[in-house]
PDB file of C-alpha atoms in Angstrom:
ATOM      1  CA  ARG A   6       0.000   0.000   0.000  1.00  0.00           C
ATOM      2  CA  LYS A   7       1.317   3.447  -0.906  1.00  0.00           C
ATOM      3  CA  GLU A   8       2.006   5.835   1.960  1.00  0.00           C
ATOM      4  CA  VAL A   9      -0.345   8.457   0.563  1.00  0.00           C
ATOM      5  CA  GLU A  10      -3.008   7.599  -2.002  1.00  0.00           C
ATOM      6  CA  GLN A  11      -5.252   9.820  -4.058  1.00  0.00           C
ATOM      7  CA  ASP A  12      -7.774   9.315  -6.829  1.00  0.00           C
ATOM      8  CA  PRO A  13      -5.934  10.744  -9.848  1.00  0.00           C
ATOM      9  CA  GLY A  14      -9.174  11.953 -11.478  1.00  0.00           C
ATOM     10  CA  PRO A  15      -9.755  13.994 -13.493  1.00  0.00           C
ATOM     11  CA  PHE A  16     -12.789  15.359 -11.733  1.00  0.00           C
ATOM     12  CA  ASN A  17     -14.724  17.312 -14.348  1.00  0.00           C
ATOM     13  CA  VAL A  18     -16.656  19.991 -12.493  1.00  0.00           C
ATOM     14  CA  PRO A  19     -19.161  22.498 -13.894  1.00  0.00           C
ATOM     15  CA  GLU A  20     -18.356  26.063 -12.925  1.00  0.00           C
ATOM     16  CA  GLY A  21     -20.167  26.963  -9.718  1.00  0.00           C
ATOM     17  CA  ALA A  22     -20.519  23.363  -8.557  1.00  0.00           C
ATOM     18  CA  THR A  23     -19.038  21.713  -5.474  1.00  0.00           C
ATOM     19  CA  VAL A  24     -16.370  19.043  -5.681  1.00  0.00           C
ATOM     20  CA  ALA A  25     -14.841  16.953  -2.930  1.00  0.00           C
ATOM     21  CA  PHE A  26     -12.153  14.322  -2.865  1.00  0.00           C
ATOM     22  CA  ASN A  27     -10.189  12.355  -0.319  1.00  0.00           C
ATOM     23  CA  CYS A  28      -6.692  11.186   0.347  1.00  0.00           C
ATOM     24  CA  THR A  29      -5.758   8.179   2.478  1.00  0.00           C
ATOM     25  CA  TYR A  30      -2.511   7.738   4.361  1.00  0.00           C
ATOM     26  CA  SER A  31      -0.961   4.596   5.818  1.00  0.00           C
ATOM     27  CA  ASN A  32       1.113   5.863   8.747  1.00  0.00           C
ATOM     28  CA  SER A  33      -1.117   6.301  11.779  1.00  0.00           C
ATOM     29  CA  ALA A  34       1.669   8.275  13.500  1.00  0.00           C
ATOM     30  CA  SER A  35       1.618  11.026  10.854  1.00  0.00           C
ATOM     31  CA  GLN A  36       1.727  14.433  12.470  1.00  0.00           C
ATOM     32  CA  SER A  37       0.873  17.123   9.932  1.00  0.00           C
ATOM     33  CA  PHE A  38      -1.329  17.263   6.890  1.00  0.00           C
ATOM     34  CA  PHE A  39      -1.517  19.699   4.014  1.00  0.00           C
ATOM     35  CA  TRP A  40      -3.134  20.300   0.675  1.00  0.00           C
ATOM     36  CA  TYR A  41      -0.870  21.741  -2.009  1.00  0.00           C
ATOM     37  CA  ARG A  42      -1.947  22.903  -5.422  1.00  0.00           C
ATOM     38  CA  GLN A  43       0.113  22.390  -8.570  1.00  0.00           C
ATOM     39  CA  ASP A  44      -0.717  24.051 -11.861  1.00  0.00           C
ATOM     40  CA  CYS A  45       0.469  22.507 -15.107  1.00  0.00           C
ATOM     41  CA  ARG A  46       4.260  22.788 -15.452  1.00  0.00           C
ATOM     42  CA  LYS A  47       4.524  24.854 -12.279  1.00  0.00           C
ATOM     43  CA  GLU A  48       5.780  24.267  -8.763  1.00  0.00           C
ATOM     44  CA  PRO A  49       3.507  23.054  -5.942  1.00  0.00           C
ATOM     45  CA  LYS A  50       2.161  25.763  -3.658  1.00  0.00           C
ATOM     46  CA  LEU A  51       0.551  25.393  -0.253  1.00  0.00           C
ATOM     47  CA  LEU A  52      -3.229  25.652  -0.437  1.00  0.00           C
ATOM     48  CA  MET A  53      -3.969  25.001   3.205  1.00  0.00           C
ATOM     49  CA  SER A  54      -2.905  23.091   6.269  1.00  0.00           C
ATOM     50  CA  VAL A  55      -5.358  20.543   7.648  1.00  0.00           C
ATOM     51  CA  TYR A  56      -6.132  20.732  11.338  1.00  0.00           C
ATOM     52  CA  SER A  57      -7.671  18.063  13.535  1.00  0.00           C
ATOM     53  CA  SER A  58     -10.828  20.103  13.999  1.00  0.00           C
ATOM     54  CA  GLY A  59     -11.159  20.788  10.290  1.00  0.00           C
ATOM     55  CA  ASN A  60     -10.671  24.182   8.778  1.00  0.00           C
ATOM     56  CA  GLU A  61     -12.057  26.446   6.137  1.00  0.00           C
ATOM     57  CA  ASP A  62     -10.419  29.042   3.924  1.00  0.00           C
ATOM     58  CA  GLY A  63     -12.913  30.836   1.746  1.00  0.00           C
ATOM     59  CA  ARG A  64     -14.414  28.320  -0.642  1.00  0.00           C
ATOM     60  CA  PHE A  65     -12.080  25.553   0.514  1.00  0.00           C
ATOM     61  CA  THR A  66     -12.763  23.210   3.430  1.00  0.00           C
ATOM     62  CA  ALA A  67     -10.343  20.583   4.680  1.00  0.00           C
ATOM     63  CA  GLN A  68     -11.136  17.763   7.091  1.00  0.00           C
ATOM     64  CA  LEU A  69      -9.000  15.195   8.870  1.00  0.00           C
ATOM     65  CA  ASN A  70     -10.290  11.803   9.965  1.00  0.00           C
ATOM     66  CA  ARG A  71      -7.568  10.167  12.042  1.00  0.00           C
ATOM     67  CA  ALA A  72      -9.622   7.061  12.849  1.00  0.00           C
ATOM     68  CA  SER A  73     -10.028   6.204   9.174  1.00  0.00           C
ATOM     69  CA  GLN A  74      -6.737   7.811   8.168  1.00  0.00           C
ATOM     70  CA  TYR A  75      -7.893  10.149   5.479  1.00  0.00           C
ATOM     71  CA  ILE A  76      -8.083  13.826   4.745  1.00  0.00           C
ATOM     72  CA  SER A  77     -10.530  15.528   2.455  1.00  0.00           C
ATOM     73  CA  LEU A  78     -10.781  18.720   0.451  1.00  0.00           C
ATOM     74  CA  LEU A  79     -14.042  20.329  -0.590  1.00  0.00           C
ATOM     75  CA  ILE A  80     -14.231  23.197  -3.059  1.00  0.00           C
ATOM     76  CA  ARG A  81     -17.468  25.184  -3.191  1.00  0.00           C
ATOM     77  CA  ASP A  82     -18.621  27.444  -6.016  1.00  0.00           C
ATOM     78  CA  SER A  83     -15.843  26.179  -8.296  1.00  0.00           C
ATOM     79  CA  LYS A  84     -14.069  28.732 -10.480  1.00  0.00           C
ATOM     80  CA  LEU A  85     -12.292  28.093 -13.750  1.00  0.00           C
ATOM     81  CA  SER A  86      -9.101  29.100 -11.967  1.00  0.00           C
ATOM     82  CA  ASP A  87      -9.514  26.175  -9.552  1.00  0.00           C
ATOM     83  CA  SER A  88      -8.459  23.817 -12.364  1.00  0.00           C
ATOM     84  CA  ALA A  89      -5.240  22.267 -11.110  1.00  0.00           C
ATOM     85  CA  THR A  90      -3.790  19.172  -9.511  1.00  0.00           C
ATOM     86  CA  TYR A  91      -4.349  18.986  -5.769  1.00  0.00           C
ATOM     87  CA  LEU A  92      -1.619  17.221  -3.847  1.00  0.00           C
ATOM     88  CA  CYS A  93      -2.256  15.620  -0.493  1.00  0.00           C
ATOM     89  CA  VAL A  94       0.813  15.886   1.744  1.00  0.00           C
ATOM     90  CA  VAL A  95       1.470  14.045   4.978  1.00  0.00           C
ATOM     91  CA  THR A  96       4.426  14.240   7.335  1.00  0.00           C
ATOM     92  CA  GLY A  97       5.912  11.310   9.188  1.00  0.00           C
ATOM     93  CA  ALA A  98       5.955  10.741  12.926  1.00  0.00           C
ATOM     94  CA  ALA A  99       8.929  13.072  13.357  1.00  0.00           C
ATOM     95  CA  GLY A 100       7.209  15.665  11.189  1.00  0.00           C
ATOM     96  CA  ASN A 101      10.326  16.318   9.201  1.00  0.00           C
ATOM     97  CA  LYS A 102       9.589  14.584   5.926  1.00  0.00           C
ATOM     98  CA  LEU A 103       6.745  15.379   3.585  1.00  0.00           C
ATOM     99  CA  THR A 104       5.246  12.515   1.608  1.00  0.00           C
ATOM    100  CA  PHE A 105       3.206  13.607  -1.391  1.00  0.00           C
ATOM    101  CA  GLY A 106       0.269  11.798  -2.912  1.00  0.00           C
ATOM    102  CA  GLY A 107       0.109  11.444  -6.664  1.00  0.00           C
ATOM    103  CA  GLY A 108      -2.398  14.273  -6.929  1.00  0.00           C
ATOM    104  CA  THR A 109      -6.041  14.637  -7.907  1.00  0.00           C
ATOM    105  CA  ARG A 110      -6.640  16.535 -11.106  1.00  0.00           C
ATOM    106  CA  VAL A 111      -9.614  18.893 -11.134  1.00  0.00           C
ATOM    107  CA  LEU A 112     -10.946  20.456 -14.342  1.00  0.00           C
ATOM    108  CA  VAL A 113     -13.553  23.171 -13.936  1.00  0.00           C
ATOM    109  CA  LYS A 114     -15.514  23.798 -17.125  1.00  0.00           C
ATOM    110  CA  PRO A 115     -17.862  26.630 -18.110  1.00  0.00           C
TER     111      PRO A 115
ATOM    112  CA  ASP B  15      11.679  39.156  -5.375  1.00  0.00           C
ATOM    113  CA  THR B  16      12.029  35.470  -6.114  1.00  0.00           C
ATOM    114  CA  ALA B  17      11.838  33.459  -2.903  1.00  0.00           C
ATOM    115  CA  VAL B  18      13.315  30.169  -4.134  1.00  0.00           C
ATOM    116  CA  SER B  19      15.196  30.234  -7.407  1.00  0.00           C
ATOM    117  CA  GLN B  20      16.757  27.460  -9.419  1.00  0.00           C
ATOM    118  CA  THR B  21      19.109  27.431 -12.363  1.00  0.00           C
ATOM    119  CA  PRO B  22      18.918  26.315 -15.033  1.00  0.00           C
ATOM    120  CA  LYS B  23      15.203  26.070 -15.759  1.00  0.00           C
ATOM    121  CA  TYR B  24      15.785  23.619 -18.602  1.00  0.00           C
ATOM    122  CA  LEU B  25      18.669  21.222 -19.065  1.00  0.00           C
ATOM    123  CA  VAL B  26      19.091  18.904 -22.034  1.00  0.00           C
ATOM    124  CA  THR B  27      22.129  16.678 -21.983  1.00  0.00           C
ATOM    125  CA  GLN B  28      23.425  13.344 -23.166  1.00  0.00           C
ATOM    126  CA  MET B  29      23.786  10.137 -21.219  1.00  0.00           C
ATOM    127  CA  GLY B  30      27.021   9.866 -19.326  1.00  0.00           C
ATOM    128  CA  ASN B  31      27.471  13.599 -18.794  1.00  0.00           C
ATOM    129  CA  ASP B  32      27.804  15.296 -15.403  1.00  0.00           C
ATOM    130  CA  LYS B  33      25.577  18.254 -14.599  1.00  0.00           C
ATOM    131  CA  SER B  34      24.709  20.536 -11.693  1.00  0.00           C
ATOM    132  CA  ILE B  35      21.534  22.339 -10.664  1.00  0.00           C
ATOM    133  CA  LYS B  36      21.712  25.298  -8.319  1.00  0.00           C
ATOM    134  CA  CYS B  37      19.161  26.505  -5.798  1.00  0.00           C
ATOM    135  CA  GLU B  38      19.028  29.634  -3.689  1.00  0.00           C
ATOM    136  CA  GLN B  39      16.450  30.895  -1.210  1.00  0.00           C
ATOM    137  CA  ASN B  40      16.194  34.416   0.168  1.00  0.00           C
ATOM    138  CA  LEU B  41      13.586  33.621   2.811  1.00  0.00           C
ATOM    139  CA  GLY B  42      16.024  33.127   5.654  1.00  0.00           C
ATOM    140  CA  HIS B  43      14.900  29.527   6.017  1.00  0.00           C
ATOM    141  CA  ASP B  44      17.016  26.929   7.795  1.00  0.00           C
ATOM    142  CA  THR B  45      15.928  23.873   5.821  1.00  0.00           C
ATOM    143  CA  MET B  46      16.222  23.078   2.127  1.00  0.00           C
ATOM    144  CA  TYR B  47      15.168  20.092   0.033  1.00  0.00           C
ATOM    145  CA  TRP B  48      15.540  18.453  -3.335  1.00  0.00           C
ATOM    146  CA  TYR B  49      12.561  16.638  -4.872  1.00  0.00           C
ATOM    147  CA  LYS B  50      12.207  14.679  -8.078  1.00  0.00           C
ATOM    148  CA  GLN B  51       8.934  14.658 -10.020  1.00  0.00           C
ATOM    149  CA  ASP B  52       8.848  11.963 -12.657  1.00  0.00           C
ATOM    150  CA  SER B  53       6.686  11.596 -15.738  1.00  0.00           C
ATOM    151  CA  LYS B  54       3.898  10.079 -13.640  1.00  0.00           C
ATOM    152  CA  LYS B  55       3.893  13.290 -11.600  1.00  0.00           C
ATOM    153  CA  PHE B  56       4.857  11.675  -8.299  1.00  0.00           C
ATOM    154  CA  LEU B  57       6.885  14.088  -6.205  1.00  0.00           C
ATOM    155  CA  LYS B  58       9.510  12.292  -4.132  1.00  0.00           C
ATOM    156  CA  ILE B  59      11.953  13.721  -1.672  1.00  0.00           C
ATOM    157  CA  MET B  60      15.618  13.075  -2.370  1.00  0.00           C
ATOM    158  CA  PHE B  61      17.561  15.081   0.184  1.00  0.00           C
ATOM    159  CA  SER B  62      17.052  17.582   2.965  1.00  0.00           C
ATOM    160  CA  TYR B  63      19.552  19.875   4.661  1.00  0.00           C
ATOM    161  CA  ASN B  64      19.108  21.815   7.859  1.00  0.00           C
ATOM    162  CA  ASN B  65      21.668  24.561   8.439  1.00  0.00           C
ATOM    163  CA  LYS B  66      24.024  22.929   5.951  1.00  0.00           C
ATOM    164  CA  GLU B  67      23.705  19.518   7.619  1.00  0.00           C
ATOM    165  CA  LEU B  68      22.240  16.565   5.720  1.00  0.00           C
ATOM    166  CA  ILE B  69      19.196  15.269   7.595  1.00  0.00           C
ATOM    167  CA  ILE B  70      17.266  13.299   4.981  1.00  0.00           C
ATOM    168  CA  ASN B  71      18.924  11.100   2.411  1.00  0.00           C
ATOM    169  CA  GLU B  72      16.397   8.898   0.662  1.00  0.00           C
ATOM    170  CA  THR B  73      17.340   5.902  -1.420  1.00  0.00           C
ATOM    171  CA  VAL B  74      18.970   7.787  -4.247  1.00  0.00           C
ATOM    172  CA  PRO B  75      21.822   6.532  -6.440  1.00  0.00           C
ATOM    173  CA  ASN B  76      25.155   7.856  -5.225  1.00  0.00           C
ATOM    174  CA  ARG B  77      25.560   9.524  -8.610  1.00  0.00           C
ATOM    175  CA  PHE B  78      23.464  12.269  -6.999  1.00  0.00           C
ATOM    176  CA  SER B  79      25.427  14.426  -4.601  1.00  0.00           C
ATOM    177  CA  PRO B  80      23.925  17.448  -2.858  1.00  0.00           C
ATOM    178  CA  LYS B  81      26.059  20.259  -1.499  1.00  0.00           C
ATOM    179  CA  SER B  82      25.053  23.083   0.790  1.00  0.00           C
ATOM    180  CA  PRO B  83      27.754  25.775   0.945  1.00  0.00           C
ATOM    181  CA  ASP B  84      25.549  27.833   3.283  1.00  0.00           C
ATOM    182  CA  LYS B  85      21.980  27.622   4.504  1.00  0.00           C
ATOM    183  CA  ALA B  86      20.684  29.760   1.633  1.00  0.00           C
ATOM    184  CA  HIS B  87      22.060  27.482  -1.081  1.00  0.00           C
ATOM    185  CA  LEU B  88      21.596  23.845  -1.946  1.00  0.00           C
ATOM    186  CA  ASN B  89      23.079  22.486  -5.142  1.00  0.00           C
ATOM    187  CA  LEU B  90      22.619  19.104  -6.765  1.00  0.00           C
ATOM    188  CA  HIS B  91      25.343  17.462  -8.803  1.00  0.00           C
ATOM    189  CA  ILE B  92      24.555  14.439 -10.933  1.00  0.00           C
ATOM    190  CA  ASN B  93      27.287  12.219 -12.353  1.00  0.00           C
ATOM    191  CA  SER B  94      27.020   9.843 -15.302  1.00  0.00           C
ATOM    192  CA  LEU B  95      23.498  10.867 -16.252  1.00  0.00           C
ATOM    193  CA  GLU B  96      21.092   8.121 -17.297  1.00  0.00           C
ATOM    194  CA  LEU B  97      17.870   8.213 -19.308  1.00  0.00           C
ATOM    195  CA  GLY B  98      15.885   7.491 -16.141  1.00  0.00           C
ATOM    196  CA  ASP B  99      17.161  10.696 -14.570  1.00  0.00           C
ATOM    197  CA  SER B 100      14.910  12.681 -16.904  1.00  0.00           C
ATOM    198  CA  ALA B 101      12.419  14.458 -14.648  1.00  0.00           C
ATOM    199  CA  VAL B 102      11.619  17.800 -13.097  1.00  0.00           C
ATOM    200  CA  TYR B 103      13.772  18.552 -10.061  1.00  0.00           C
ATOM    201  CA  PHE B 104      12.308  20.923  -7.489  1.00  0.00           C
ATOM    202  CA  CYS B 105      14.196  22.685  -4.764  1.00  0.00           C
ATOM    203  CA  ALA B 106      12.232  23.776  -1.697  1.00  0.00           C
ATOM    204  CA  SER B 107      12.855  25.473   1.610  1.00  0.00           C
ATOM    205  CA  SER B 108      11.077  25.752   4.948  1.00  0.00           C
ATOM    206  CA  LEU B 109      11.518  27.623   8.183  1.00  0.00           C
ATOM    207  CA  GLY B 110      12.398  24.480  10.075  1.00  0.00           C
ATOM    208  CA  THR B 111      12.349  20.733   9.855  1.00  0.00           C
ATOM    209  CA  SER B 112       9.048  19.807  11.405  1.00  0.00           C
ATOM    210  CA  GLY B 113       5.618  20.483   9.977  1.00  0.00           C
ATOM    211  CA  TYR B 114       6.407  23.788   8.287  1.00  0.00           C
ATOM    212  CA  GLU B 115       5.108  24.945   4.921  1.00  0.00           C
ATOM    213  CA  GLN B 116       7.579  24.307   2.137  1.00  0.00           C
ATOM    214  CA  TYR B 117       8.179  26.881  -0.574  1.00  0.00           C
ATOM    215  CA  PHE B 118       9.157  25.438  -3.918  1.00  0.00           C
ATOM    216  CA  GLY B 119      11.372  26.772  -6.651  1.00  0.00           C
ATOM    217  CA  PRO B 120      10.125  26.816 -10.266  1.00  0.00           C
ATOM    218  CA  GLY B 121      11.761  23.489 -11.076  1.00  0.00           C
ATOM    219  CA  THR B 122      14.506  22.345 -13.426  1.00  0.00           C
ATOM    220  CA  ARG B 123      13.307  20.187 -16.309  1.00  0.00           C
ATOM    221  CA  LEU B 124      16.106  17.728 -17.037  1.00  0.00           C
ATOM    222  CA  THR B 125      16.041  15.736 -20.247  1.00  0.00           C
ATOM    223  CA  VAL B 126      18.680  13.087 -20.807  1.00  0.00           C
ATOM    224  CA  THR B 127      19.021  11.874 -24.386  1.00  0.00           C
TER     225      THR B 127
END
């Protein structure tokens, strides 16, 4: 089993719709969780950290489920500019090494 | 101002050659990293340095040798390049080693022919 697994997609989303996807991780001792966004042929950039209590940043909501070992990302009112690959990132027990999932590709269409 | 910069952006070279990629960050961060992103888009850590000291060294062929002359710079030298080394190499930096956001450079697209 891979350390961090994501549905590669693509998720084809009509503009204005809501899309949600998950990421599972194998190491129950993982300390920190993040969502990064990567545009085509660009570097990854932090979208948001994921806190135990869940957190929201504008149209984006992230949740952590430690019991089932997954994190989720929900995007409301999708914009064309949300089209990107969303990378789930998990740190190890020591918190010093990021392990990236393979990414979930989201395509928002008019 | 560019936070994390890498040179060159593109590198095309033949098998067997030796090449270097340079990375610099002006964020005052203590920790720097090298990642490899292959054609399947998986991003995998190769090395990490904290204050010029190697702290992560993943299973990478010893043809890859990182060097950190100071905490703002982390270079990657690759000997005897192979076809399988073709990938995008990203440098990144973070404030510290544990749980901090990482800032990535624009990447170096290496093509070995």
